[in-house]
Tab-separated table of C-alpha atoms and ligand atoms in Angstrom:
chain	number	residue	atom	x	y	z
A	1240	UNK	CA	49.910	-45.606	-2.073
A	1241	UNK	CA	52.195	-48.748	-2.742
A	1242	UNK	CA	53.502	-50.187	1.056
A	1243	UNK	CA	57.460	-49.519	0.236
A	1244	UNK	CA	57.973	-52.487	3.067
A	1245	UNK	CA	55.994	-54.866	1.525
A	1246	UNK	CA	57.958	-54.179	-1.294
A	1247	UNK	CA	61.289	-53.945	-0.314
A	1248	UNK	CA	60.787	-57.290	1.824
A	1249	UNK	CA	59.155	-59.265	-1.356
A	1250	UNK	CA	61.692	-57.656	-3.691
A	1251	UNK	CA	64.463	-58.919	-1.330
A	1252	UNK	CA	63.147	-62.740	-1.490
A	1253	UNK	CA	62.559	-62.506	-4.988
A	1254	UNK	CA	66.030	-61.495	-5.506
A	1255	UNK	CA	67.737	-63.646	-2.776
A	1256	UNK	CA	66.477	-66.668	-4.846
A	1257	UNK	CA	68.318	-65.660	-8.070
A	1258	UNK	CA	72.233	-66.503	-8.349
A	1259	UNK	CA	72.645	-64.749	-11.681
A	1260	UNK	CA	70.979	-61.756	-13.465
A	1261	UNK	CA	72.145	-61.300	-16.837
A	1262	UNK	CA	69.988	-60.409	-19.542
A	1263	UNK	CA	72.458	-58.242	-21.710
A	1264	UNK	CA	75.482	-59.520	-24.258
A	1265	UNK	CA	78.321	-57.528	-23.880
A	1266	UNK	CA	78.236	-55.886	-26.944
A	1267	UNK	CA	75.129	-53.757	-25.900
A	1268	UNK	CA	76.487	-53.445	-22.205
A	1269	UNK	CA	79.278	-51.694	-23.956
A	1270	UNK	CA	77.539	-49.370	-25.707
A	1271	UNK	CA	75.768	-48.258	-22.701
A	1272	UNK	CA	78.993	-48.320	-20.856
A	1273	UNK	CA	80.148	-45.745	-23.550
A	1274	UNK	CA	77.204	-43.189	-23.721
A	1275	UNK	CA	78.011	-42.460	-20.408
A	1276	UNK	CA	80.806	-40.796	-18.339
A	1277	UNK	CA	83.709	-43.209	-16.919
A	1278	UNK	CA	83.720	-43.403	-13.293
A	1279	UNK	CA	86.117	-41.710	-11.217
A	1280	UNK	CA	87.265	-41.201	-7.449
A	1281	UNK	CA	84.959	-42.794	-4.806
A	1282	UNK	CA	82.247	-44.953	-6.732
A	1283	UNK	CA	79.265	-46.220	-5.561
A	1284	UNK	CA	76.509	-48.684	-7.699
A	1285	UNK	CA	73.267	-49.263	-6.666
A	1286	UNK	CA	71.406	-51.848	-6.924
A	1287	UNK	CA	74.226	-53.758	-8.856
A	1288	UNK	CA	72.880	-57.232	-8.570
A	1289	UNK	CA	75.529	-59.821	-9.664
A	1290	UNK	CA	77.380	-57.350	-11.669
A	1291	UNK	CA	76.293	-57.385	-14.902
A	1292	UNK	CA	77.557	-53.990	-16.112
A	1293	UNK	CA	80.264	-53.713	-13.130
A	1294	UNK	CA	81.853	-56.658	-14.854
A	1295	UNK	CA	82.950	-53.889	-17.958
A	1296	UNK	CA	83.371	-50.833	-16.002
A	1297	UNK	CA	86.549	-49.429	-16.196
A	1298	UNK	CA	88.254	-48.901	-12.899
A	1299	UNK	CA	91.170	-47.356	-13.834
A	1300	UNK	CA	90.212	-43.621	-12.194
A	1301	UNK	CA	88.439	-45.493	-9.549
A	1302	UNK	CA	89.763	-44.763	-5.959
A	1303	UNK	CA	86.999	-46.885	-4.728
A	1304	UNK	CA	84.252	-48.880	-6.452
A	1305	UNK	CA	81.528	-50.273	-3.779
A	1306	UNK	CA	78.232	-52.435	-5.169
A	1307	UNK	CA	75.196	-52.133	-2.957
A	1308	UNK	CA	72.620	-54.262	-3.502
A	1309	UNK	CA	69.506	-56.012	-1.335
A	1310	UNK	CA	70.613	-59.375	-2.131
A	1311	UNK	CA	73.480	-61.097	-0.511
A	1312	UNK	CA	73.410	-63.525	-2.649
A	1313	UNK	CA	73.969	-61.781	-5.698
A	1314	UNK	CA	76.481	-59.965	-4.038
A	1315	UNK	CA	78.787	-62.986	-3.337
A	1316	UNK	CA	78.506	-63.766	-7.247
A	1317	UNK	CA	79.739	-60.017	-7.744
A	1318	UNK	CA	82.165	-60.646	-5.603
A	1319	UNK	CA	83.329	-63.627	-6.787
A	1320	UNK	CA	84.149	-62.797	-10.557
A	1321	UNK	CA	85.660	-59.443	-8.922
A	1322	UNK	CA	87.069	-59.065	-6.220
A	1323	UNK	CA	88.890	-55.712	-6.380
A	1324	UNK	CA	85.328	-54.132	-5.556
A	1325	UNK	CA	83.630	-53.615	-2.568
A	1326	UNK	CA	80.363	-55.149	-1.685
A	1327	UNK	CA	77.417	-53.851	0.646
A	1328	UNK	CA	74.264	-55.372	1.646
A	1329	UNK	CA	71.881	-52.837	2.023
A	1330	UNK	CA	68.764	-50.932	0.852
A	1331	UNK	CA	69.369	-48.104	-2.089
A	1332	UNK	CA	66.315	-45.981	-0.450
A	1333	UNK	CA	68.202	-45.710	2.937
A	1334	UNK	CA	72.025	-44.882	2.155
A	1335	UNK	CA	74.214	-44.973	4.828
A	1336	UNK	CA	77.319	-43.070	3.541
A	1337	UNK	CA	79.229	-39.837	4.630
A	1338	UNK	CA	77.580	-37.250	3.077
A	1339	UNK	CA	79.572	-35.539	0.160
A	1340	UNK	CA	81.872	-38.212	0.180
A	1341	UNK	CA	81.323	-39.778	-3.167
A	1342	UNK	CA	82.651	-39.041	-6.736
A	1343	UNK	CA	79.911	-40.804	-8.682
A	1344	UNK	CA	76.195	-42.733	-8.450
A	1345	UNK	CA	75.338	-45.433	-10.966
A	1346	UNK	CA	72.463	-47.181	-10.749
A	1347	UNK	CA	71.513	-49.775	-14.052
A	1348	UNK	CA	67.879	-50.797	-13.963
A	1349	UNK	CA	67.445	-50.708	-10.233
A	1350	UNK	CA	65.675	-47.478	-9.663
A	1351	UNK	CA	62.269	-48.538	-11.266
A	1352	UNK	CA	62.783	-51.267	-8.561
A	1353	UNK	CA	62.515	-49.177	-5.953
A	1354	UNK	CA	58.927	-48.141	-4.252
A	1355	UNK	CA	60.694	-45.691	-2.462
A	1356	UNK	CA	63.032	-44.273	-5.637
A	1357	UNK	CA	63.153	-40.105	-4.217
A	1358	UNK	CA	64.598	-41.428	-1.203
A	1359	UNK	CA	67.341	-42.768	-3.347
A	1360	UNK	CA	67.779	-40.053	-5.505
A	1361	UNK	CA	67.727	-37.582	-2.566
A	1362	UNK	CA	70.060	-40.201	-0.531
A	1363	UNK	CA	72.040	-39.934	-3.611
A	1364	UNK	CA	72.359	-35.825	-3.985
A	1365	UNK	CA	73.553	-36.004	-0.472
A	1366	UNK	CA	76.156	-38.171	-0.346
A	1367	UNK	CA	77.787	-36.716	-3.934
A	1368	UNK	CA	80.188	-34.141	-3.677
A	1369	UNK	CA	80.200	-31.129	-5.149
A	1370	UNK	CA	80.146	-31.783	-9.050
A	1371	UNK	CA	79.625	-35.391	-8.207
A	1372	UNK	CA	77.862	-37.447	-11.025
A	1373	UNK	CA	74.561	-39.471	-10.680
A	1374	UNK	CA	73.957	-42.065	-13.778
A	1375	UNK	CA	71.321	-44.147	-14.246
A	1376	UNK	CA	70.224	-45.905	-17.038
A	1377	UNK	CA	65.817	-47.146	-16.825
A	1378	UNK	CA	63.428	-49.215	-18.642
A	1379	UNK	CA	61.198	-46.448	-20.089
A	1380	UNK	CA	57.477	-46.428	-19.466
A	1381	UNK	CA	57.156	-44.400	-22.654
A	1382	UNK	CA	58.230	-46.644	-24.986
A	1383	UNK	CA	55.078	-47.960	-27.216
A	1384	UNK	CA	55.749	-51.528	-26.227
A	1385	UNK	CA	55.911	-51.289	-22.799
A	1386	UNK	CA	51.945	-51.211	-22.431
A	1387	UNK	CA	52.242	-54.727	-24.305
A	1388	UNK	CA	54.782	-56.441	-22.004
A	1389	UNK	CA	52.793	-54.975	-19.199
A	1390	UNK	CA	49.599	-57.064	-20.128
A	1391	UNK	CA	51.975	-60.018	-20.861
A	1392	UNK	CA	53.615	-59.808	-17.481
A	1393	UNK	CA	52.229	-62.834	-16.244
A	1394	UNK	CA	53.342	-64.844	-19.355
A	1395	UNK	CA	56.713	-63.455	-19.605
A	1396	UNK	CA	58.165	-64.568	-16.107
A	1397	UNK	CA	60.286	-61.375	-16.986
A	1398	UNK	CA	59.799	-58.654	-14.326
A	1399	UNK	CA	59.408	-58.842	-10.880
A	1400	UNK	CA	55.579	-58.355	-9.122
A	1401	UNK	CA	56.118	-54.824	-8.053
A	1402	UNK	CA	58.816	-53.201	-10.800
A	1403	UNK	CA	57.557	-50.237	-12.635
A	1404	UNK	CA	58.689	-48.502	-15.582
A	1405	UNK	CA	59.614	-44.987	-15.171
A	1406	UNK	CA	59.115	-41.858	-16.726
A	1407	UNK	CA	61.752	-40.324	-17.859
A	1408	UNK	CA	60.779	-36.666	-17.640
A	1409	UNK	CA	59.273	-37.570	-14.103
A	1410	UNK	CA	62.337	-38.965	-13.156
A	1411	UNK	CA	64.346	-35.548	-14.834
A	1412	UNK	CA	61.867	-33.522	-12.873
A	1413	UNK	CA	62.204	-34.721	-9.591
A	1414	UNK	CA	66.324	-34.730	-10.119
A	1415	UNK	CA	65.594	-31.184	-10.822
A	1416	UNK	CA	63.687	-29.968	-8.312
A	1417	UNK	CA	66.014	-32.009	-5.871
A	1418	UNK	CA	68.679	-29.626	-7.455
A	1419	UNK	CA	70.938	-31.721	-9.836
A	1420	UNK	CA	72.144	-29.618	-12.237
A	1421	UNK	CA	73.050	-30.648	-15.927
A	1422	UNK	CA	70.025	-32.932	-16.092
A	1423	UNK	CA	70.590	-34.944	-19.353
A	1424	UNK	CA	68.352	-37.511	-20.942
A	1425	UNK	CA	69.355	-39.671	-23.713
A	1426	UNK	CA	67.358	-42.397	-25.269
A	1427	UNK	CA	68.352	-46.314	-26.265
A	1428	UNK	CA	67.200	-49.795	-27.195
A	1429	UNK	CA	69.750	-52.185	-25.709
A	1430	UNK	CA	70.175	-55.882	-26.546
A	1431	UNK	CA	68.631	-59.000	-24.643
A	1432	UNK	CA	70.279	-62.146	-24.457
A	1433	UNK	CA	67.997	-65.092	-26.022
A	1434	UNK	CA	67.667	-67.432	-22.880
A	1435	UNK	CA	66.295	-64.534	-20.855
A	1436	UNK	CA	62.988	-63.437	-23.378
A	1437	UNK	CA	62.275	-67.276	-24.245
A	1438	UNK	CA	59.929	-68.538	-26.566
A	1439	UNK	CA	58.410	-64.695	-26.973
A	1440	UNK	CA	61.283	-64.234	-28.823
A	1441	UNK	CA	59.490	-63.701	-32.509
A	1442	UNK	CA	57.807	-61.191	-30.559
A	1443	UNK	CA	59.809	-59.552	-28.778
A	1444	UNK	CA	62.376	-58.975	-32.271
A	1445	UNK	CA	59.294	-57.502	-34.298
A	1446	UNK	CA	59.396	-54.762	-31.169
A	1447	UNK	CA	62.462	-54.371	-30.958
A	1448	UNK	CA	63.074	-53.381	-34.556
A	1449	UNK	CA	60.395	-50.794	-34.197
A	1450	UNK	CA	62.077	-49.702	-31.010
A	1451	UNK	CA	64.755	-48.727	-32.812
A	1452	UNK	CA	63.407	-45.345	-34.596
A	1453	UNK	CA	64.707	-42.877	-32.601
A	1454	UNK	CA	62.996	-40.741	-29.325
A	1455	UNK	CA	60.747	-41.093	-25.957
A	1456	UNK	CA	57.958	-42.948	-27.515
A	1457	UNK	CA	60.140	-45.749	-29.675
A	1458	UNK	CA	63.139	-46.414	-27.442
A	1459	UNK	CA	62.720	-48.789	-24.549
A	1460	UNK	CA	65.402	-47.283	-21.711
A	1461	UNK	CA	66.476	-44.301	-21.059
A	1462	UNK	CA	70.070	-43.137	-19.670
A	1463	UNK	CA	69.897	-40.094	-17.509
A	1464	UNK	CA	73.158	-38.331	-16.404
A	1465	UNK	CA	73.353	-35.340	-14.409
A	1466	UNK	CA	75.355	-33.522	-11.554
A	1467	UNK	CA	75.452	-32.264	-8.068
B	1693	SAM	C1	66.977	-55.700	-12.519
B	1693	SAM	S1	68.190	-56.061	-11.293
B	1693	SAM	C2	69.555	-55.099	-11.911
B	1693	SAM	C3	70.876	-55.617	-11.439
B	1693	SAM	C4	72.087	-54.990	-12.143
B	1693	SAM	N1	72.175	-53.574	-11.915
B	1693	SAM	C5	72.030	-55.306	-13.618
B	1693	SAM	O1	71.807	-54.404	-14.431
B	1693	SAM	O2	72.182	-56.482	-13.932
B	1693	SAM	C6	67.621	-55.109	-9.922
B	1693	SAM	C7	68.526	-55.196	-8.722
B	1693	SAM	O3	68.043	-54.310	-7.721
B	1693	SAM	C8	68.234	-54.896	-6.459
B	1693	SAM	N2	67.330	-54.239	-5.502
B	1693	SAM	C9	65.982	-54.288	-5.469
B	1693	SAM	N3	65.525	-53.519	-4.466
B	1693	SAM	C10	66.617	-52.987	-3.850
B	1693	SAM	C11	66.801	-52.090	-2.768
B	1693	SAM	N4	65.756	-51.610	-2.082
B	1693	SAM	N5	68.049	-51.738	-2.423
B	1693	SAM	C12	69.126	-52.234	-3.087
B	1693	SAM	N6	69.012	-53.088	-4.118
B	1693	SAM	C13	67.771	-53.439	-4.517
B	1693	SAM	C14	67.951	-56.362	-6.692
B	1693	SAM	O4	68.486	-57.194	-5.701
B	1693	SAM	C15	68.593	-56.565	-8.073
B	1693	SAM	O5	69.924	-56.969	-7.947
C-alpha cells in the first residue's frame, strides 16, 4: 500500500517549488471548458494549482468560486491574475466544508495526484447538495501511450514521483458505488503547450496523432461528469 503521508508531504514540496503550471493553450482549455457543464451556485476546485483552467471559467452563475489547492504558492499566482475567487490552502483528501453546501466539484488533473483519491471523491459526495455536480477531467491510464511515457518518466521531467494515471471505469465505479448518479464518461486528447514536452516533442506529436482515433484505448484523458 502507497504511504498517502509520504505522499501528500513530497507532493506538497514538489509543488511549493513551482510558481506556474501551465501546460495547455487556451484553445484546448476551451474545448474542455465546453464538454462540460458551466458552473453554478457555490463552486469549489480542487486541486486548482495556479489556475490554469479557472483562468476561462465562466463565473457568471457563480455565487461563489473557491480554489483549493496544497500549494500556497500556486495559490498566490491564482490569486493574483484573479482575484474575484477565493483561495484555500488545504488537502483535497480531507475537505473541510459544510456538508451539502456546495453547487459543484471540479477537479482538472488533480485526482490522479492524490494517494488518497476515495477520500476526495467521498469528501466530495458529502459536501454536494442534492443534484450537485462533480467534474473531473484525468490523464487516462488506458490510453496506448501512457505505458510509453511511463518508462520515459525519468527522461521526461514531466510528472511528478508519485502521480498515477487513472482508470477511468475504476474511477466510474467507485463514483458509483459511492452513489453518484448520472455517471458519465467522455473521452479526449487535449493540447500541450511546446515548452512543457521539450525536445520529446517529435515524439510526443507522432502519439498524439494516433491519440486522436476515437475511445478508451486511443484518447489520453478522460472527462467524467456525474451527480449527487
Ligand atoms: C497537475 S497540477 C493541476 C493544477 C491545475 N488543476 C491545472 O490543471 O493546471 C496538480 C495540482 O494538485 C495539487 N495537489 C496535489 N496534491 C494535493 C492535495 N493533496 N490536495 C490539494 N491539492 C493537491 C498540486 O499542488 C497541483 O497544483
Amino acid at each position: 500500500m502507497r504511504d498517502s503521508i509520504k505522499i501528500t508531504t513530497k507532493e506538497k514540496e514538489y509543488w511549493e517549488n513551482k510558481e506556474e503550471f501551465d501546460w495547455m493553450p487556451k484553445k484546448g482549455i476551451l474545448e474542455i471548458l465546453r464538454k462540460i457543464p458551466r458552473p453554478w451556485g457555490h463552486v469549489v476546485e480542487l486541486c486548482a494549482g495556479s489556475g490554469m483552467f479557472t483562468r476561462y471559467v465562466d463565473f457568471r452563475n457563480c455565487n461563489t468560486y473557491t480554489c483549493l489547492d496544497i500549494s500556497q504558492r500556486l495559490l498566490d499566482k491564482l490569486k493574483f491574475s484573479l482575484p474575484q475567487v477565493n483561495i484555500l490552502l488545504g488537502d483535497a483528501q480531507n475537505l473541510n466544508f459544510k456538508e451539502k453546501s456546495i453547487d459543484c466539484v471540479y477537479i482538472y488533473a488533480g485526482l490522479h495526484h492524490l494517494p488518497r483519491l476515495d477520500s476526495c471523491l467521498l469528501g466530495s459526495y458529502k459536501i454536494l447538495k442534492a443534484e450537485g455536480k462533480f467534474i473531473c477531467f484525468e490523464p487516462n491510464a488506458d490510453c496506448f501511450y501512457r505505458f510509453i511515457m511511463l518508462k520515459l518518466r525519468g527522461l521526461l521531467g514531466l510528472y511528478t514521483e508519485d502521480e498515477v494515471f487513472l482508470n477511468p471505469l475504476a474511477i466510474t465505479g467507485k463514483l458509483n458505488s459511492i452513489g453518484f448518479k448520472n455517471v458519465k464518461i467522455k473521452y479526449v486528447t487535449p493540447s500541450y503547450k511546446l515548452k512543457h514536452i521539450g525536445i520529446l516533442y517529435p515524439l510526443f506529436i507522432i502519439m498524439k496523432l494516433i491519440a486522436l482515433l476515437p475511445g478508451r484505448r486511443f484518447q489520453s484523458f478522460f472527462i467524467i461528469t456525474c451527480e449527487k
